[in-house]
Coordinates of C-alpha atoms in Angstrom, one line a residue:
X1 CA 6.8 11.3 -12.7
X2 CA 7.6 12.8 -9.3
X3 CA 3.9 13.9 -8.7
X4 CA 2.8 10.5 -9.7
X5 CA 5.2 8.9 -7.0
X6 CA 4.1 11.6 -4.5
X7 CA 0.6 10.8 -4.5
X8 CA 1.0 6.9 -4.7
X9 CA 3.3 7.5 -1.6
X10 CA 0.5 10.0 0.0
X11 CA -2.2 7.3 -1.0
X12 CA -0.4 4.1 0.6
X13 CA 1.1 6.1 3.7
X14 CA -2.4 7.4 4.6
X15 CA -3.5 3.6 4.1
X16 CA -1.0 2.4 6.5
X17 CA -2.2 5.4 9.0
X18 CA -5.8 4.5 9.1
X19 CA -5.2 1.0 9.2
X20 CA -2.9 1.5 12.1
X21 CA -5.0 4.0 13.7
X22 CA -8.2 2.3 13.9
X23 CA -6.1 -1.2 15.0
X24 CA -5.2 1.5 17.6
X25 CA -8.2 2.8 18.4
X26 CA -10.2 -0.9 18.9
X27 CA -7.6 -1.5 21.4
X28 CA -8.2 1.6 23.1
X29 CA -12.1 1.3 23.4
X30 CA -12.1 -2.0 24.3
X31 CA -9.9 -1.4 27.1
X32 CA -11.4 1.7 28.4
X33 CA -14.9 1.3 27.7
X34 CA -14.5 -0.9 30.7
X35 CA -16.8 -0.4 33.8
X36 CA -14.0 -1.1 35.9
X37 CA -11.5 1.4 34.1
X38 CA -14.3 4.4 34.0
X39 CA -14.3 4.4 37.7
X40 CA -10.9 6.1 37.6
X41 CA -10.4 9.9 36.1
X42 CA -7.5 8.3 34.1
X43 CA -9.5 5.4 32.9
X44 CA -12.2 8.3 31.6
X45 CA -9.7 10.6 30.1
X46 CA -7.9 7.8 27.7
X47 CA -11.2 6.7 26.7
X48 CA -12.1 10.2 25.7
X49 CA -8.7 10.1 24.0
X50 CA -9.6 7.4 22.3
X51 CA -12.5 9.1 20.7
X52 CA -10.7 11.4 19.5
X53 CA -8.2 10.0 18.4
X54 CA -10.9 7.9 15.7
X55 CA -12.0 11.6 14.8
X56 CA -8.6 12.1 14.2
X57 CA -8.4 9.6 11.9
X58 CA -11.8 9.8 10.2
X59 CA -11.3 13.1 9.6
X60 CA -7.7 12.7 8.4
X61 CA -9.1 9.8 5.9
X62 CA -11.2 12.4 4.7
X63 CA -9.1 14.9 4.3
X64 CA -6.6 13.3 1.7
X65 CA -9.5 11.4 0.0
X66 CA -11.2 14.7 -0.3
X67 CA -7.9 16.2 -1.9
X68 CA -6.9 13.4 -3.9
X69 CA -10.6 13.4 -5.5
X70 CA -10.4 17.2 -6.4
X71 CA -6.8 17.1 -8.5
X72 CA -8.3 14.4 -10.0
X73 CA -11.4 16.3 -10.8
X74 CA -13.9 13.7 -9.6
X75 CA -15.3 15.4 -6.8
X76 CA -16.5 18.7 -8.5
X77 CA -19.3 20.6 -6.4
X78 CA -18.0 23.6 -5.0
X79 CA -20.2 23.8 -2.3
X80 CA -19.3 21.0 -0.8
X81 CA -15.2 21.7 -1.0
X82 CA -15.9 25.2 0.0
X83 CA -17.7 23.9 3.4
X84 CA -14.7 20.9 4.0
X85 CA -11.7 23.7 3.3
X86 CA -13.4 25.6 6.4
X87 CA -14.1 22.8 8.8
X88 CA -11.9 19.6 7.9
X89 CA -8.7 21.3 8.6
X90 CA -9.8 23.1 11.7
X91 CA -11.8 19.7 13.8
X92 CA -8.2 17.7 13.2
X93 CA -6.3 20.5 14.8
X94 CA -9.3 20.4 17.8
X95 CA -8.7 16.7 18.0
X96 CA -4.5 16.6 18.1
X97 CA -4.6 19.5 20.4
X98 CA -7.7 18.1 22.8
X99 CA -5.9 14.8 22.9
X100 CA -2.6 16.1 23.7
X101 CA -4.2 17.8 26.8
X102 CA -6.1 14.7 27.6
X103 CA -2.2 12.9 27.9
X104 CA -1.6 16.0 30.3
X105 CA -4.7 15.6 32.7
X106 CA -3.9 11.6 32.7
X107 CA -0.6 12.8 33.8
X108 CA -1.8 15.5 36.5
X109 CA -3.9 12.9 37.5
X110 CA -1.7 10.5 38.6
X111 CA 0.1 12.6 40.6
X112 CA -2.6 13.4 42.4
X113 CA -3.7 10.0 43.1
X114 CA -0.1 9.2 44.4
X115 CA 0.0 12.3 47.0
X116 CA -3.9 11.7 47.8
X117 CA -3.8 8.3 48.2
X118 CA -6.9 6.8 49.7
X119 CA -8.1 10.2 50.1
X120 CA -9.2 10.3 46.6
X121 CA -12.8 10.9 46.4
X122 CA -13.4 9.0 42.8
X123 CA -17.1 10.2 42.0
X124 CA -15.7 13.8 42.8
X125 CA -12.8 13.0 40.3
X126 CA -15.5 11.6 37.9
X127 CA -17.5 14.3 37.9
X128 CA -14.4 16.6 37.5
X129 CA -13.2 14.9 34.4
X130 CA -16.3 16.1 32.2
X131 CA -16.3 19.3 33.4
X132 CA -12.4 19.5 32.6
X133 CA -13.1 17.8 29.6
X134 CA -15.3 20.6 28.5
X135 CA -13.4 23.2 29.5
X136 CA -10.8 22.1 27.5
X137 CA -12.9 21.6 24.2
X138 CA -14.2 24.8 24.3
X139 CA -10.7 26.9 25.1
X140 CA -8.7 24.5 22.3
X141 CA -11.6 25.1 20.0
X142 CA -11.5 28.6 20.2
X143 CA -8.1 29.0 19.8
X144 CA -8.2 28.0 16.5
X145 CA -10.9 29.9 15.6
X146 CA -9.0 31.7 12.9
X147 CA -7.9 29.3 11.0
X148 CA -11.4 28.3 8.7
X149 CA -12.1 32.6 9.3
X150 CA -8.6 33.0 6.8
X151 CA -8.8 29.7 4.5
X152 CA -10.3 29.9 1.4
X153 CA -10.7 28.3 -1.7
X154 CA -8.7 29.1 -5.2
X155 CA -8.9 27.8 -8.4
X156 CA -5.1 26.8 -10.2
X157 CA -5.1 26.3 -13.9
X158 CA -2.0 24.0 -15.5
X159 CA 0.0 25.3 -18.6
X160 CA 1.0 22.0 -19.3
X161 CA -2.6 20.0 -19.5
X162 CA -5.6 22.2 -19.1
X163 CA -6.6 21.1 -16.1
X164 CA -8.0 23.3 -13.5
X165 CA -7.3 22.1 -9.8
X166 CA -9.1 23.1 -6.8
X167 CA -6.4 24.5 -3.6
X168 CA -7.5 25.1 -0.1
X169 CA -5.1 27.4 1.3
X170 CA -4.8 30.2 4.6
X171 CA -3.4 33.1 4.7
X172 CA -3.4 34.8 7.6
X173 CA -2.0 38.4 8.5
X174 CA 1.0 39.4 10.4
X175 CA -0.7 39.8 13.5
X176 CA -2.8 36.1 13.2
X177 CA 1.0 34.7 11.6
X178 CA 2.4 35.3 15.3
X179 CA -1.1 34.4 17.3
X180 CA -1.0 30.9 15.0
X181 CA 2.6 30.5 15.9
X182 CA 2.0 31.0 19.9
X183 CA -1.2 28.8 20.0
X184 CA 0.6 25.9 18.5
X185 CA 3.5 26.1 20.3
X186 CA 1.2 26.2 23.6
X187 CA -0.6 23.5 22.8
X188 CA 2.6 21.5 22.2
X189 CA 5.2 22.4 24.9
X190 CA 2.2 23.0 27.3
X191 CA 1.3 19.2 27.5
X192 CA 4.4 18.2 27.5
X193 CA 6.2 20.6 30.5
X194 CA 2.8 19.0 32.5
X195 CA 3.8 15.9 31.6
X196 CA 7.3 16.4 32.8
X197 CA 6.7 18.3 36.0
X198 CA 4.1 15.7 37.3
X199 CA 7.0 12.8 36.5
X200 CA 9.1 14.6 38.6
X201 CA 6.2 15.3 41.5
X202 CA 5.3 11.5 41.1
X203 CA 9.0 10.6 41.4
X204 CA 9.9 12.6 44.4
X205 CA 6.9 11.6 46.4
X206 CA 7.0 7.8 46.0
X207 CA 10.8 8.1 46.8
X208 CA 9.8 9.4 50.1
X209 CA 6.9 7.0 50.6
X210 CA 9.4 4.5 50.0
X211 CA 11.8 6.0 52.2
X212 CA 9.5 5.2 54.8
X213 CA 9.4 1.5 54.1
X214 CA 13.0 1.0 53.3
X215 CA 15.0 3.6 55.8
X216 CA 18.2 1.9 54.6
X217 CA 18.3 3.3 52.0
X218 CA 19.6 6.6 50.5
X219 CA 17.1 8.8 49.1
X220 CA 19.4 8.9 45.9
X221 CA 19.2 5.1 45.8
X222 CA 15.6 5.5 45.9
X223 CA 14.9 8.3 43.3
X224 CA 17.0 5.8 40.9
X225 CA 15.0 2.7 41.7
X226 CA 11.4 4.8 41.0
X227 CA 12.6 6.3 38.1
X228 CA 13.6 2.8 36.4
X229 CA 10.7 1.6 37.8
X230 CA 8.3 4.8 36.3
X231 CA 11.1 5.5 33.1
X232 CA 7.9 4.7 30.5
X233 CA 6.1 8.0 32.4
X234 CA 9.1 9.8 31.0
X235 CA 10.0 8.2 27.9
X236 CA 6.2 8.1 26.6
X237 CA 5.6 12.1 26.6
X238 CA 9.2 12.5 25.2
X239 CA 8.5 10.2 22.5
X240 CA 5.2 11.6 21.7
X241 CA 6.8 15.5 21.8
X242 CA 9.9 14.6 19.2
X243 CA 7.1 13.3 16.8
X244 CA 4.8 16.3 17.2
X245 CA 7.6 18.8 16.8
X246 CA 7.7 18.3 12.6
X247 CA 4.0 19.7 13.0
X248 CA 5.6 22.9 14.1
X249 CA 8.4 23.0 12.0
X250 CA 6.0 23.3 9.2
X251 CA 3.6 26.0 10.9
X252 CA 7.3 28.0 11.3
X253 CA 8.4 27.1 8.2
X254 CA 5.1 27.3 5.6
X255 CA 5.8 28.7 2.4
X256 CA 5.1 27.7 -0.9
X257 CA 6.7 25.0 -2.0
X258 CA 9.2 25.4 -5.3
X259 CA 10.3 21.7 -6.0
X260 CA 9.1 18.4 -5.6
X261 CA 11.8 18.2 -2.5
X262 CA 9.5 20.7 -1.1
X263 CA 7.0 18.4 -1.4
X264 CA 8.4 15.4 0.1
X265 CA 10.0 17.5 3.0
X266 CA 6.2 18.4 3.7
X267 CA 4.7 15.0 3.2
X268 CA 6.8 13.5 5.5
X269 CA 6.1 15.8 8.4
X270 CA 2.7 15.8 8.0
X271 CA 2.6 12.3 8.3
X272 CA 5.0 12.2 11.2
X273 CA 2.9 14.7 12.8
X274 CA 0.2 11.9 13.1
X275 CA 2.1 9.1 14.7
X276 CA 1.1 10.5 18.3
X277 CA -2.5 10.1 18.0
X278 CA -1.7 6.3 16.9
X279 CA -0.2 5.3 20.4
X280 CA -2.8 5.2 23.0
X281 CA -2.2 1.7 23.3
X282 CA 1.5 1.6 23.2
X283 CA 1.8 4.7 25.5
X284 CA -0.7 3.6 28.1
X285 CA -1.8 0.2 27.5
X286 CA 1.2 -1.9 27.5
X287 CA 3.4 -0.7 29.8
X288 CA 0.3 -0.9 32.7
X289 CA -0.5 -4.2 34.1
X290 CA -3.9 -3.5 35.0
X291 CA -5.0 -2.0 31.4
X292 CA -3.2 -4.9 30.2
X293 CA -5.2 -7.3 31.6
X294 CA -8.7 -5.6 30.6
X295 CA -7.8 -5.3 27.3
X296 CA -7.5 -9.2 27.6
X297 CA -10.5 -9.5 29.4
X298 CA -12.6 -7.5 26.9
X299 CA -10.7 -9.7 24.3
X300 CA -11.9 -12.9 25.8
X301 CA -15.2 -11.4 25.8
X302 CA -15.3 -10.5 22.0
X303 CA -14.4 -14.1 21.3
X304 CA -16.7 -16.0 23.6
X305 CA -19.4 -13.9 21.9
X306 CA -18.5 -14.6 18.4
X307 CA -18.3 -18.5 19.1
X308 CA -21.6 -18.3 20.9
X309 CA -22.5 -16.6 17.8
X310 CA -21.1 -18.6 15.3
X311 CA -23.2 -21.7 17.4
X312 CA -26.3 -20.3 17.1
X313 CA -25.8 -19.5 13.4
X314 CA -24.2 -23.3 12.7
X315 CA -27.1 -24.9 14.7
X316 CA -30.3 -22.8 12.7

């Protein structure tokens, strides 16, 4: 009963997640597709978060399809598990790391655009952004690099019915244990202390630019005013760190699991563990008055061209 109501939870949780997720990600791309938006480094980095964040949730899709298809022993070629046990696993931990560190560089630069100003050379920032973005792919790729060299495949036969289920599991040494530990936590805390330090950059500088323009005021008075005016620049990568951290409480805390509140404990922060990718839009999108309005540009687009499509269609 309890592993019946485990994987009908699993099933209609990782539902909800794709159906958010891609509601999330159609947002995201229409908004940052934009010519307009792809002028900026930010505007390029959250559309390449937005990529990855649909591989994220393509390849999460897959993943519990692919597992739920197994125990039920409809998917059966051993080739093909063998090949997804060594490669699923290892792209969705590319993807959440890359697009944590694509929320960093949006953060970094925005700073920089405040203390540059109209210094800011845009097609040198452009230009910047792919070669950072590829930096970044290949350093977070390669630090996981051992996690498809120690999975593997085993085969778990059931006392109770006969039935033999197929488990992709890692083990990793002593030595890999402690390296595994150290890269997620750096690809955790590392986005996030960027995150924080360039709020606090960004918030010291445009006090004193505004010191300028108000000398009335106290630079206290000042620092107060930007941070209630910039508070979604700090609550967004606090938000997004709290629901990463089950992630990591799992890595810590992985062992095999002895009762079915074992199971739920997991479950839950697995799923957690996702919610960050799902907020492109919420994070960046609606709290900016600019994306804002070309996501309703490029919605007004969509519609004129499905009513000049729907026309043509009515007047053949």
């Amino acid at each position: 009963m309890n592993q019946s109501s485990i994987v009908k939870t699993s099933f209609a949780v990782t539902i909800i997640f794709i159906i958010m997720g891609l509601i999330d990600v159609i947002f995201s791309l229409s908004t940052f597709k934009n010519e307009t938006v792809r002028q900026y480094a930010c505007g390029l980095y959250l559309l390449f978060s937005s990529i990855t964040t649909l591989l994220t949730i393509i390849l999460f899709g897959l993943k519990h399809f692919i597992l739920l298809l197994s125990q039920m022993n409809v998917l059966l070629n051993e080739i093909f598990f063998l090949v997804q046990c060594h490669t699923l696993d290892f792209l969705l931990q590319v993807c959440l790391g890359m697009d944590q560190w694509l929320n960093a560089c949006v953060a970094i630069e925005r700073t920089l655009m405040i203390i540059q100003g109209t210094k800011v050379n845009r097609n040198r920032s452009v230009k910047a952004v792919k070669v950072a973005i590829m930096i970044l792919l290949i350093v977070t790729a390669t630090s996981y690099v051992p996690d498809p060299i120690y999975r593997h495949v085993i085969k778990e036969e059931n006392d109770f019915d006969d039935i033999k289920r197929t488990w992709c599991i890692v083990n990793y040494l002593a030595s890999i244990r402690i390296y595994n530990y150290v890269i997620h936590i750096f690809h955790i805390i590392g986005p996030f202390l960027i995150n924080l330090i360039s709020v606090i950059i960004l918030l010291k500088v445009k006090a004193q630019q505004q010191s300028i323009l108000h000398p009335n005021k106290t630079y206290k008075q000042l620092l107060i005013e930007q941070f209630q005016e910039l508070k979604h620049l700090i609550i967004g990568p606090i938000v997004l760190v709290i629901l990463t951290l089950p992630r990591l409480t799992i890595i810590f805390l992985s062992k095999c699991m002895q009762s079915s509140d074992d199971v739920w404990f997991y479950l839950m922060g697995y799923f957690v563990s996702f919610i960050p990718s799902i907020l492109t839009s919420i994070i960046f999108i609606l709290p900016s008055k600019f994306y804002k309005m070309e996501l309703k540009n490029s919605v007004q687009h969509y519609r004129k061209s499905i009513q000049r499509g729907l026309r043509l269609i009515l007047n053949e």
